[in-house]
Short mmCIF file of N, CA and C and ligand atoms in Angstrom, two decimals:
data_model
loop_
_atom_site.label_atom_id
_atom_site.label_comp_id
_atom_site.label_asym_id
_atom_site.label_seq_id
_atom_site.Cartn_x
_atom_site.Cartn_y
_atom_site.Cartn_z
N UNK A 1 10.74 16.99 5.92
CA UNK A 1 10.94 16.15 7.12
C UNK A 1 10.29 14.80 6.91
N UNK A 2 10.88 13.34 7.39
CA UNK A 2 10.43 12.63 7.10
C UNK A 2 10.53 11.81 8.48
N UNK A 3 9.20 10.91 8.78
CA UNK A 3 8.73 10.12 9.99
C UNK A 3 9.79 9.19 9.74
N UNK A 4 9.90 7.96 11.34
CA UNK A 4 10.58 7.08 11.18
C UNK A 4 9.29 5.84 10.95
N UNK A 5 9.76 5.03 9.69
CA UNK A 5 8.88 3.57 9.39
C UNK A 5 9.83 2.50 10.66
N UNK A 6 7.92 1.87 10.87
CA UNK A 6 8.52 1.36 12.01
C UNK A 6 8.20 -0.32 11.31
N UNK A 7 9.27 -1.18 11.94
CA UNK A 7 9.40 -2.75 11.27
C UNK A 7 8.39 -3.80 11.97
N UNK A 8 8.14 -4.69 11.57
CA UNK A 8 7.64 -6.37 11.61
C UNK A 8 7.63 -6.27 13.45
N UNK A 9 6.93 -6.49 14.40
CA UNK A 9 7.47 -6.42 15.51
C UNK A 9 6.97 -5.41 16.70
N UNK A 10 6.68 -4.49 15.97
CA UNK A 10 5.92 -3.24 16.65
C UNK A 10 5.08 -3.64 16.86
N UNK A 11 4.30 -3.65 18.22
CA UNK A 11 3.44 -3.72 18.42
C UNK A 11 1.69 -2.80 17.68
N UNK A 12 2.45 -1.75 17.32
CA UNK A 12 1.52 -0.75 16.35
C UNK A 12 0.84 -1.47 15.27
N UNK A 13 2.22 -2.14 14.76
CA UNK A 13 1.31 -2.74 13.22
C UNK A 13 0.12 -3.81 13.46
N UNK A 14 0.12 -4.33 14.49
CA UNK A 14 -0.87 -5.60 14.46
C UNK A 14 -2.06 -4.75 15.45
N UNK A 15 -1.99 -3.57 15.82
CA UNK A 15 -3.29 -2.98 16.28
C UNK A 15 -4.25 -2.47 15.23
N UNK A 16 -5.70 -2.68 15.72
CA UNK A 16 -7.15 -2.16 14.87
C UNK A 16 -6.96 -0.79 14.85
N UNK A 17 -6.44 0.01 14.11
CA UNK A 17 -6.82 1.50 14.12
C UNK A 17 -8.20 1.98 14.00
N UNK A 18 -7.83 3.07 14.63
CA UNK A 18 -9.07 4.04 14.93
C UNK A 18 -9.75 4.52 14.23
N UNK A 19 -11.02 4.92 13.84
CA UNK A 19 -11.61 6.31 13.14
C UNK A 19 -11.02 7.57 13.34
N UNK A 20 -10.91 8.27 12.12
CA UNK A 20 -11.23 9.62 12.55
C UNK A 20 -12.46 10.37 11.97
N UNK A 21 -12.44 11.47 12.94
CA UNK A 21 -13.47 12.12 13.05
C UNK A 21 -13.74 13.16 11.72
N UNK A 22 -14.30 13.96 11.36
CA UNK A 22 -14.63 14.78 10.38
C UNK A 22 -13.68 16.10 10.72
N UNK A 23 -13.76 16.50 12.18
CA UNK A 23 -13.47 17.20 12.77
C UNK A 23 -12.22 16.85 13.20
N UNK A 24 -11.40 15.87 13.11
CA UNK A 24 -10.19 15.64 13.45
C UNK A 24 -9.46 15.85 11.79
N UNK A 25 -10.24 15.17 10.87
CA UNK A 25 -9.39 15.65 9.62
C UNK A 25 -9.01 16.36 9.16
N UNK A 26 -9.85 17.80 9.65
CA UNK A 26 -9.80 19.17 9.27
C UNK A 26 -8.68 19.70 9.89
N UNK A 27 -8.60 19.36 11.23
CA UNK A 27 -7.97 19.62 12.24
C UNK A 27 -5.77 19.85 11.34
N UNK A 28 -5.72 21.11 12.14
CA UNK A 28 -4.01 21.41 11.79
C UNK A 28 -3.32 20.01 12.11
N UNK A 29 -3.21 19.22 13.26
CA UNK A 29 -2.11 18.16 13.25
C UNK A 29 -2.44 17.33 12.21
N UNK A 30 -3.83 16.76 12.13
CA UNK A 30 -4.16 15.87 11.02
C UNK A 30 -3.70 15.96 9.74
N UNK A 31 -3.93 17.37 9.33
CA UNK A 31 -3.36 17.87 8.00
C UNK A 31 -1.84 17.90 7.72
N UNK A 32 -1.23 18.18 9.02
CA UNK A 32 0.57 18.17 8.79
C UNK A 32 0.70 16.99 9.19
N UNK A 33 -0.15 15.59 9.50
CA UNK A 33 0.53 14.22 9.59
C UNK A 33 0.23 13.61 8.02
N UNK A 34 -0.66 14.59 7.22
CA UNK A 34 -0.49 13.86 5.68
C UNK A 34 0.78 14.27 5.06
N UNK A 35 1.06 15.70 5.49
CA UNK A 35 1.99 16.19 5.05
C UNK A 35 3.19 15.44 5.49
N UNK A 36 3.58 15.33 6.21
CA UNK A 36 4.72 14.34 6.33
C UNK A 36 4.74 12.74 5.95
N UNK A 37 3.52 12.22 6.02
CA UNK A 37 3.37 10.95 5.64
C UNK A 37 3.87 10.77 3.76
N UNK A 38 3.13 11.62 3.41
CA UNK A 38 3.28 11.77 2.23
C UNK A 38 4.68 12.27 1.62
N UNK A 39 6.04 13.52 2.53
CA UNK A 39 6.84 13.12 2.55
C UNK A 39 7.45 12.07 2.52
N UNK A 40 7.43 11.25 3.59
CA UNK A 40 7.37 9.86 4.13
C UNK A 40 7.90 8.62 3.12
N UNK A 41 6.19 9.14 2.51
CA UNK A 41 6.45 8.06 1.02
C UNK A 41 7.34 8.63 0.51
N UNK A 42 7.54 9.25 -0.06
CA UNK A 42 8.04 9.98 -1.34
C UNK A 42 9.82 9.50 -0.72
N UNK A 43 10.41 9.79 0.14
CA UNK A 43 11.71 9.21 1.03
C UNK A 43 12.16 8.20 0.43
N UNK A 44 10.85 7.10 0.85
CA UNK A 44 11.24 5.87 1.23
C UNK A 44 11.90 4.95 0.16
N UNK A 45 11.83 5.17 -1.15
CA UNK A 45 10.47 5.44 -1.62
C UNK A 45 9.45 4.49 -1.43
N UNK A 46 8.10 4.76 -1.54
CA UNK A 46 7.69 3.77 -1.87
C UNK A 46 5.70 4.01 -2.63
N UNK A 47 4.92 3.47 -2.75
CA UNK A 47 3.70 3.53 -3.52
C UNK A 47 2.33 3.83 -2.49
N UNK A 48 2.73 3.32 -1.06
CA UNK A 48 1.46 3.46 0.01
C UNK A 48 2.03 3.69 1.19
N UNK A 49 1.62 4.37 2.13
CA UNK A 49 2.21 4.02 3.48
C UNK A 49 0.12 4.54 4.55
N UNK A 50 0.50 4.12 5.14
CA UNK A 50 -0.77 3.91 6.35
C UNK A 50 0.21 4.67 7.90
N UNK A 51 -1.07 4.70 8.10
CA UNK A 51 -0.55 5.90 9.57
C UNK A 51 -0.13 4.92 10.73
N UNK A 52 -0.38 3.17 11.01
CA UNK A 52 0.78 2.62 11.67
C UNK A 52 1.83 2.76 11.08
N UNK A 53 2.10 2.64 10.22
CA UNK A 53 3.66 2.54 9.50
C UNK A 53 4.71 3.49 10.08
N UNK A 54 3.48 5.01 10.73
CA UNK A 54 4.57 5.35 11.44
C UNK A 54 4.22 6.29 12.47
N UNK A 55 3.39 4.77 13.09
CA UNK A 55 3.56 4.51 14.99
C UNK A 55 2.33 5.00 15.48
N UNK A 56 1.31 5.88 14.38
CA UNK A 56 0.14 6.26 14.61
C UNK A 56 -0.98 5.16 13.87
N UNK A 57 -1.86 4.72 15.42
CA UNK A 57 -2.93 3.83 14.73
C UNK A 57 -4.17 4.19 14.60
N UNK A 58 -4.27 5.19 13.53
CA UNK A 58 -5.06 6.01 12.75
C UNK A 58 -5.55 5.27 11.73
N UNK A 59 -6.88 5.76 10.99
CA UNK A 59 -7.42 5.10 9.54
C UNK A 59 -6.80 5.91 8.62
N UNK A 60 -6.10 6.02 8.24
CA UNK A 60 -5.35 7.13 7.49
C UNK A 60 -4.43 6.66 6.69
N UNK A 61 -4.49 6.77 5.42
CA UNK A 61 -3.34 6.18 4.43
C UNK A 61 -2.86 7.19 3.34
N UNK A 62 -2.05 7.47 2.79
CA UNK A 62 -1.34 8.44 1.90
C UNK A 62 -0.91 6.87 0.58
N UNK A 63 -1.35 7.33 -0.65
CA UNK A 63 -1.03 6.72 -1.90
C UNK A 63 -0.40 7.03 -3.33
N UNK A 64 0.65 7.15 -3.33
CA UNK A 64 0.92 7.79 -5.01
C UNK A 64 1.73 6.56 -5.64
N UNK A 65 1.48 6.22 -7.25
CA UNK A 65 1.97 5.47 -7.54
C UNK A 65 2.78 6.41 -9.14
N UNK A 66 3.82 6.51 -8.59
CA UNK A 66 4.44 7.54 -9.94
C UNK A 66 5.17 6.96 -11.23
N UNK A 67 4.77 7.69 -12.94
CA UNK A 67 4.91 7.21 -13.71
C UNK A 67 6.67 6.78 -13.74
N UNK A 68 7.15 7.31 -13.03
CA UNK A 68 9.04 6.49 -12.96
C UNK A 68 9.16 5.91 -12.35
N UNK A 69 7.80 5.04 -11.45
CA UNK A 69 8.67 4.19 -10.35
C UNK A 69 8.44 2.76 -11.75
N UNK A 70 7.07 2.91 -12.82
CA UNK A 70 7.05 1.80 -13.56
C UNK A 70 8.12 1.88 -14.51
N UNK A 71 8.79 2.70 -14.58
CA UNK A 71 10.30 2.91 -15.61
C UNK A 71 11.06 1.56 -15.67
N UNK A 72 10.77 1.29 -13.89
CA UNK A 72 12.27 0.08 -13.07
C UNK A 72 11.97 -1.07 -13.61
N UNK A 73 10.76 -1.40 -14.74
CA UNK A 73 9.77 -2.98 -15.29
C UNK A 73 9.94 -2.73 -16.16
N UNK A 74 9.85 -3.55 -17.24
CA UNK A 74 9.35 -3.75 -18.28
C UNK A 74 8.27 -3.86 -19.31
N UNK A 75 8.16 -3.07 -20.53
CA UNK A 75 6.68 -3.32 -20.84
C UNK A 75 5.49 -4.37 -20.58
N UNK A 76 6.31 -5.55 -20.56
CA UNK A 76 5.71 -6.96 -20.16
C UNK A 76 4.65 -6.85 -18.87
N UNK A 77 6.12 -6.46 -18.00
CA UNK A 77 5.63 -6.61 -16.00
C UNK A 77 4.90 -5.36 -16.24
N UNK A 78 4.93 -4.68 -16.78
CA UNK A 78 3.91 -3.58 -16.39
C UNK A 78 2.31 -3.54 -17.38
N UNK A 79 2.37 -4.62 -18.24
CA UNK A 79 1.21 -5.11 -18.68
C UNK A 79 0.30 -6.03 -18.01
N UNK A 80 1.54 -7.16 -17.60
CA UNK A 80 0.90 -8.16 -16.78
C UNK A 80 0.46 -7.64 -15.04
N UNK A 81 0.98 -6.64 -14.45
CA UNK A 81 0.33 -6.55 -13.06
C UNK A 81 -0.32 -5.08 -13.30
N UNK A 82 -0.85 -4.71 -14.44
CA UNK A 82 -1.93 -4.38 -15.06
C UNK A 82 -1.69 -2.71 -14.15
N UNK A 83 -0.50 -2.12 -14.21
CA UNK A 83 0.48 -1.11 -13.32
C UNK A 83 0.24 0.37 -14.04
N UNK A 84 -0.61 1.27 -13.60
CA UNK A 84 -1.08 2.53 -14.25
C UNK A 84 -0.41 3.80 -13.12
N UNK A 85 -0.13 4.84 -13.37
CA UNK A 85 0.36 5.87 -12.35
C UNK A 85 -1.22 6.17 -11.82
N UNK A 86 -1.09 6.32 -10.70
CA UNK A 86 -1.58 6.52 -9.67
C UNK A 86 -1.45 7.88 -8.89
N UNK A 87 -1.93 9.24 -9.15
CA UNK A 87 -1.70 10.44 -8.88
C UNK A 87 -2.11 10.25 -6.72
N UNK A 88 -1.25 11.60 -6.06
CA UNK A 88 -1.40 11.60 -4.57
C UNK A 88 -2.45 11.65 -4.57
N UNK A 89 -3.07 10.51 -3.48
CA UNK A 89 -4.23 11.01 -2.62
C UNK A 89 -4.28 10.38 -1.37
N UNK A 90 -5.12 10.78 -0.52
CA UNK A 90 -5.39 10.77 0.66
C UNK A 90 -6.62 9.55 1.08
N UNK A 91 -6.61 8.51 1.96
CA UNK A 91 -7.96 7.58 2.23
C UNK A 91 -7.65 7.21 3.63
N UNK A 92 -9.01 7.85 3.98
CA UNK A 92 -9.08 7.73 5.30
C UNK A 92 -10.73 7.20 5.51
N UNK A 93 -10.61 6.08 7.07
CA UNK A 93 -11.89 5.45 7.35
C UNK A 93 -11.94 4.30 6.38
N UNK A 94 -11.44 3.56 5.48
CA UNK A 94 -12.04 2.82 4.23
C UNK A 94 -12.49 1.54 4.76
N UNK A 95 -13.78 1.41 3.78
CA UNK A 95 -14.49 0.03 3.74
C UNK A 95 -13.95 -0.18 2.32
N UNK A 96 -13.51 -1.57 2.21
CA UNK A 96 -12.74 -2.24 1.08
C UNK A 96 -13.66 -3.22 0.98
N UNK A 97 -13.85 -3.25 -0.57
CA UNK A 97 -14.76 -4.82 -0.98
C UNK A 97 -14.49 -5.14 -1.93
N UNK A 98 -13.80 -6.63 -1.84
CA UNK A 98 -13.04 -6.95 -2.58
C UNK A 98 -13.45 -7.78 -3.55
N UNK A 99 -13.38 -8.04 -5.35
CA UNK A 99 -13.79 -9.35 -6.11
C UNK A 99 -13.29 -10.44 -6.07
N UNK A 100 -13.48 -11.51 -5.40
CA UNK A 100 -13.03 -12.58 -4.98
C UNK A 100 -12.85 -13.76 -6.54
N UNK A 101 -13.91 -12.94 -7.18
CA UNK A 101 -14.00 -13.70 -8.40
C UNK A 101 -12.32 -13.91 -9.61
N UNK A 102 -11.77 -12.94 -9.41
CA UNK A 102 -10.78 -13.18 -10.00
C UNK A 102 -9.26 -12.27 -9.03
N UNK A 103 -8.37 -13.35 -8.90
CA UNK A 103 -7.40 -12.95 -8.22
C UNK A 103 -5.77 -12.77 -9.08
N UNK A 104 -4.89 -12.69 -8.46
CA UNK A 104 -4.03 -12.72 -9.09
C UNK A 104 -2.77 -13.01 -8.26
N UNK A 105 -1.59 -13.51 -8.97
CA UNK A 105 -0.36 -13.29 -7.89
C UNK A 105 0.71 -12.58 -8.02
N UNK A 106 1.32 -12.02 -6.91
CA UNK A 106 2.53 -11.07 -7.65
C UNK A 106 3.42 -11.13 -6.06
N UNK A 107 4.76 -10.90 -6.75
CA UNK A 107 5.80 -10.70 -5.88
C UNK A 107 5.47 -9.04 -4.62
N UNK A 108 5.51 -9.14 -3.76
CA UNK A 108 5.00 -7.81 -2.86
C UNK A 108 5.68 -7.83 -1.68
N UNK A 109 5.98 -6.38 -1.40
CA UNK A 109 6.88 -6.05 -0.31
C UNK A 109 6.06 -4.68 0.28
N UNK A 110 6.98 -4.70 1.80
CA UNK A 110 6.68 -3.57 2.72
C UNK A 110 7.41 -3.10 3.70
N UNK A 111 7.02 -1.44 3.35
CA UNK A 111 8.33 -0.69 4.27
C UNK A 111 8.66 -0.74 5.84
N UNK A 112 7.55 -2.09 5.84
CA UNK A 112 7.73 -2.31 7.35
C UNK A 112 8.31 -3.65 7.76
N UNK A 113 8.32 -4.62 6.43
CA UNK A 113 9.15 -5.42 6.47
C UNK A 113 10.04 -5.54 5.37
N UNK A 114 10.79 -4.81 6.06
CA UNK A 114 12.25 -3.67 5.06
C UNK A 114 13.18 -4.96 4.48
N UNK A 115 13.63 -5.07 3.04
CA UNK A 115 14.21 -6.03 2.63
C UNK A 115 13.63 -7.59 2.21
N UNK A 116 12.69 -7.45 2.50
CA UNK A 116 11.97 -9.02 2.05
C UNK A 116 10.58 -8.59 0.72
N UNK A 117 10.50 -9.60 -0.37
CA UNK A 117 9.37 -9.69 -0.90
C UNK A 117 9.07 -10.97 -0.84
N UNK A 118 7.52 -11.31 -1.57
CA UNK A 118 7.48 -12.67 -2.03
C UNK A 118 5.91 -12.63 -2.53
N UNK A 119 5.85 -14.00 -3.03
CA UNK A 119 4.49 -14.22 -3.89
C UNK A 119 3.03 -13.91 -2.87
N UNK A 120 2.26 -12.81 -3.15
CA UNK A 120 1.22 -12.31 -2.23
C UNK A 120 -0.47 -12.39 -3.51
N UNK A 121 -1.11 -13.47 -3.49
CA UNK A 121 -2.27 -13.20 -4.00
C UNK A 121 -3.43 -12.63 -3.62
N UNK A 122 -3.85 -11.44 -4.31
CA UNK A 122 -4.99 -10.28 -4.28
C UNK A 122 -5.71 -10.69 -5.18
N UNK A 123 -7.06 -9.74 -4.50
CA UNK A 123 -8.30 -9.66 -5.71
C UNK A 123 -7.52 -8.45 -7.05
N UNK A 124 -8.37 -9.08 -8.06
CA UNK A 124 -7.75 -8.10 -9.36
C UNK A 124 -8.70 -6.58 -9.02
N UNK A 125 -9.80 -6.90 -8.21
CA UNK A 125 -10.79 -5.58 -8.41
C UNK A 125 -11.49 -5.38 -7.23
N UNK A 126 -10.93 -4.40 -6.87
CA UNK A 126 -11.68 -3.22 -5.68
C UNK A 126 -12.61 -2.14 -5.64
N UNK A 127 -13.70 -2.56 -4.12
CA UNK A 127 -14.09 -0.55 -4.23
C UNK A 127 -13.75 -0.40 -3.46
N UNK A 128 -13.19 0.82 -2.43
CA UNK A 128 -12.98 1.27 -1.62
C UNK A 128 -14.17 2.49 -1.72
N UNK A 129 -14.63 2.10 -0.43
CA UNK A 129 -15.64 3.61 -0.01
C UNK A 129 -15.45 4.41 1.43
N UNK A 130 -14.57 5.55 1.30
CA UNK A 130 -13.82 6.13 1.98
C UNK A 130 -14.25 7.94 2.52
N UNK A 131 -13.20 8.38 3.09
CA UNK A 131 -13.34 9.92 3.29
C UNK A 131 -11.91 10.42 2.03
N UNK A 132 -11.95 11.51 1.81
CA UNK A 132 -10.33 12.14 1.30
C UNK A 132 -10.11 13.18 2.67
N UNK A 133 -9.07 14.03 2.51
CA UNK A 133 -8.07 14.73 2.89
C UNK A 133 -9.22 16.08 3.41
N UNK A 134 -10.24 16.30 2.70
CA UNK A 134 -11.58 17.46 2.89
C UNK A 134 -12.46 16.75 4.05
N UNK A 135 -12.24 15.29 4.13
CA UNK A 135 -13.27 14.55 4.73
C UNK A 135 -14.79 14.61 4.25
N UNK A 136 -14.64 14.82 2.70
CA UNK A 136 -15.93 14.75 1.77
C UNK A 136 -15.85 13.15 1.51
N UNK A 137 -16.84 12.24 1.21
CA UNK A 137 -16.82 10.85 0.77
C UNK A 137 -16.53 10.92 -0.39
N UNK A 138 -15.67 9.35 -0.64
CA UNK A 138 -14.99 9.03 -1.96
C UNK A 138 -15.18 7.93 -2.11
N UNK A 139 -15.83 7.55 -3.47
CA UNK A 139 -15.70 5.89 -3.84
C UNK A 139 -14.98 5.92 -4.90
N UNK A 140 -13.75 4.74 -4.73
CA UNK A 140 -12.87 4.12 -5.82
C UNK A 140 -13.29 3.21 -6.05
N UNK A 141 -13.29 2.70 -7.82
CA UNK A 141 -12.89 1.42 -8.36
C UNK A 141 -11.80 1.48 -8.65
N UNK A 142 -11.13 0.08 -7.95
CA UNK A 142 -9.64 0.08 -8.94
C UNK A 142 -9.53 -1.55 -9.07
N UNK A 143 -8.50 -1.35 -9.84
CA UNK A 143 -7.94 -2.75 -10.64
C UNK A 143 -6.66 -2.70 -10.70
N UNK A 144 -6.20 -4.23 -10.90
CA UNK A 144 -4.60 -4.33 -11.46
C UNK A 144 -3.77 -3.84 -10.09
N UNK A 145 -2.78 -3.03 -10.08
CA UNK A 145 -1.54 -2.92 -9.30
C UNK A 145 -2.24 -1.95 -8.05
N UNK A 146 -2.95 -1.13 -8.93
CA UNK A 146 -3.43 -0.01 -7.64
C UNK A 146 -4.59 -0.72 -7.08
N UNK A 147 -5.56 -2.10 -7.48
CA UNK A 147 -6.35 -2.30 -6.23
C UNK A 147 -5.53 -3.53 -5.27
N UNK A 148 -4.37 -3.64 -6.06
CA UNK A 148 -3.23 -4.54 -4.58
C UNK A 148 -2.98 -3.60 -3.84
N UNK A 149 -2.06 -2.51 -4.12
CA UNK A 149 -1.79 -1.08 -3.28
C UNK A 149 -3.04 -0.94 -2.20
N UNK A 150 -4.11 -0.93 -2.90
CA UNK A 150 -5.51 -0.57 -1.73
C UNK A 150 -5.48 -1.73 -0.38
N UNK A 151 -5.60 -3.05 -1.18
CA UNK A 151 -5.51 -3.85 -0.05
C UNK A 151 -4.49 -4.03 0.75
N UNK A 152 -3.23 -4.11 -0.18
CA UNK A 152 -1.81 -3.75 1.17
C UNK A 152 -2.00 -2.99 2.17
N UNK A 153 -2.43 -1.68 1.97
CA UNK A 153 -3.04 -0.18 2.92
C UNK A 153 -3.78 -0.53 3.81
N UNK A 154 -4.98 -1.00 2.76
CA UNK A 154 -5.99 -1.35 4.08
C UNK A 154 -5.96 -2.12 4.96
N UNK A 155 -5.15 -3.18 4.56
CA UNK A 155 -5.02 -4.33 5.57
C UNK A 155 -4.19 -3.87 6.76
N UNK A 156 -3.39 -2.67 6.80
CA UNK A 156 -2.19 -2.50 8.01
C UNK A 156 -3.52 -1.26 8.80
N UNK A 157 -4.64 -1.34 8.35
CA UNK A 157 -5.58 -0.68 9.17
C UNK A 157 -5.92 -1.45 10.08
N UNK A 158 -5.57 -2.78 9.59
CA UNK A 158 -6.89 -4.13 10.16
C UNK A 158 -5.54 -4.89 11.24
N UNK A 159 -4.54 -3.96 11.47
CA UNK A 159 -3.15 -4.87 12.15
C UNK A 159 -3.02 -6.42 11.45
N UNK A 160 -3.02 -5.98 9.59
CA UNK A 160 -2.56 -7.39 9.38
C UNK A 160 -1.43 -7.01 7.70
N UNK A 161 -0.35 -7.50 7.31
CA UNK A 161 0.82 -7.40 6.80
C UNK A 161 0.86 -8.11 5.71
N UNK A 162 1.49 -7.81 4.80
CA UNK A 162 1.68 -8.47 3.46
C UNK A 162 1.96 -10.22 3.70
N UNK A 163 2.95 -10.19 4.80
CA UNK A 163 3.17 -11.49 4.95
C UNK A 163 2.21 -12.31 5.40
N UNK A 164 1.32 -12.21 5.76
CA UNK A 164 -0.04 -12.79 6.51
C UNK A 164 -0.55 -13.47 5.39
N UNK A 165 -0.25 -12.97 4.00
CA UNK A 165 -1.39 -13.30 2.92
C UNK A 165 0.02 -14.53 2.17
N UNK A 166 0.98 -14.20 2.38
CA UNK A 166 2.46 -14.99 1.45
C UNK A 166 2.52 -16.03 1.45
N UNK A 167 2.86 -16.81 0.04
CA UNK A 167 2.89 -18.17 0.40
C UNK A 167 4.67 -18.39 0.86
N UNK A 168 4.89 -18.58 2.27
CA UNK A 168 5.73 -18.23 2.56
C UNK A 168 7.08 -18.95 2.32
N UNK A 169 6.79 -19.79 1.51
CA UNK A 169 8.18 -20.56 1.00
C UNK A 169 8.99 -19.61 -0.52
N UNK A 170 8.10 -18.87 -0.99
CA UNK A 170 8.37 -17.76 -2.08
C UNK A 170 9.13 -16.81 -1.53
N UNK A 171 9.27 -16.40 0.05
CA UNK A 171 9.77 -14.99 0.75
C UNK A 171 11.69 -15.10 0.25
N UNK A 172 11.66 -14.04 -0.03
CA UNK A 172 13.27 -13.83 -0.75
C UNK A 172 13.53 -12.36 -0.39
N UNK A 173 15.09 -12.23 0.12
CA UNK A 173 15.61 -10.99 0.15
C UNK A 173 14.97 -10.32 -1.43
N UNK A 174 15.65 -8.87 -1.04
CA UNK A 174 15.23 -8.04 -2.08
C UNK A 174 16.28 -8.36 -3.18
N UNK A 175 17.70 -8.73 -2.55
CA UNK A 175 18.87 -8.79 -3.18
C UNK A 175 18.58 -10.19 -4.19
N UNK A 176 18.29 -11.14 -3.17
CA UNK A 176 18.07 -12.35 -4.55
C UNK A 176 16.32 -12.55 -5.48
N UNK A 177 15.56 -11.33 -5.07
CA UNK A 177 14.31 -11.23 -5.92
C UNK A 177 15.53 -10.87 -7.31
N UNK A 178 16.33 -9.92 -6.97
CA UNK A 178 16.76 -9.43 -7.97
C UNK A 178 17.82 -9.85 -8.83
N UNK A 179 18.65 -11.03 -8.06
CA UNK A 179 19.56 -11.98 -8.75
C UNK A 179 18.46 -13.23 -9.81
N UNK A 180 17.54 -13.66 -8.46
CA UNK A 180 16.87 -14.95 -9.71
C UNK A 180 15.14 -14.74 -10.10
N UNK A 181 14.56 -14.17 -9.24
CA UNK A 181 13.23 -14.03 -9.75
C UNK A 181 12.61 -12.92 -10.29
N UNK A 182 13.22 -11.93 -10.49
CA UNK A 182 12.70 -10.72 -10.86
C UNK A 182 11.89 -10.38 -12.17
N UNK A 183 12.99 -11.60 -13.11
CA UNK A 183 12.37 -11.71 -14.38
C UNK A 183 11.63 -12.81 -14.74
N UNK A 184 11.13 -14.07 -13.77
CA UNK A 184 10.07 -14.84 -13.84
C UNK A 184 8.86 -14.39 -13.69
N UNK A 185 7.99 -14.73 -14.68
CA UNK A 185 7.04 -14.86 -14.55
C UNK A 185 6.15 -15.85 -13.07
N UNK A 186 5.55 -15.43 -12.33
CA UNK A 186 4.90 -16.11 -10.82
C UNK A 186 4.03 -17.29 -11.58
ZN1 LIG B 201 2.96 -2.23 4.01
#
């Protein structure tokens, strides 16, 4: 079964989500809203989805980044946005801290603003210090593609969107990312 992703417009996406509790994570609905979220992704397809995405403004994010979605690039693009598989997991509650010291830019899209990408610059290196799916604490370092993934996530915690960060004269259907820019280098 898969949730409906909700678009650009909802009032959901631009709200501060909530905590949850230790005791809410454990909790049966909590556990069958990963379970479907994580359906969810897997649908859509796509690499992250967050619990506004669909309509719940929860701290709650579901992440897998799978070795065939980097199939669709090239050795190049998948050197240069530094793109590793990323096995399921679960982050909930996260404090994100980001290295400001070195950034990067890359073309980025979202299943909530269905059909558009464009040039979005991130830090190259993240920690996230979080709960998992047990609601035991988790600290990530990540880099490259999966600490953009982190900040995309985290930011739709904070009611704020890929496009917020875009330099917005770069924004292009998906159809002409894929006629003229797909194979430029940013
Ligand atoms: Zn998104």
């Amino acid at each position: 079964m898969k949730l409906k992703i909700v678009q650009a417009g909802d009032p959901v996406l631009r709200q501060k989500s909530r905590e949850l509790s230790k005791e809410e994570i454990l909790s049966a609905p909590i556990q069958q809203l990963i379970k479907l979220m994580k359906e969810t992704m897997h649908d859509a397809p796509g690499v992250g989805l967050a619990a506004p995405q669909i309509g719940e403004s929860l701290q709650l994010i579901v992440i897998e980044d799978k070795p065939e979605y980097s199939q669709m690039l090239t050795t190049k693009q998948v050197e240069n946005r530094e793109r590793e598989p990323v096995p399921f997991h679960v982050i909930i509650n996260p404090k994100i801290t980001l290295d400001q010291n070195s950034t990067v830019e890359f073309y980025e899209g979202c299943l909530s603003v269905a059909g558009y990408v464009g040039l979005v610059r991130r830090a190259l290196n993240v920690k996230v210090e979080c709960l998992n799916e047990d609601a035991k604490p988790v600290t990530i370092h990540a880099k490259g593609w999966y600490a953009r993934i982190l900040q995309h996530e985290v930011d739709h915690l904070h009611g704020n969107l890929c496009i917020d960060h875009m330099a917005l004269t770069t924004l292009t259907t998906l159809e002409n990312y894929n006629k003229y820019w797909k194979d430029k280098a940013p």
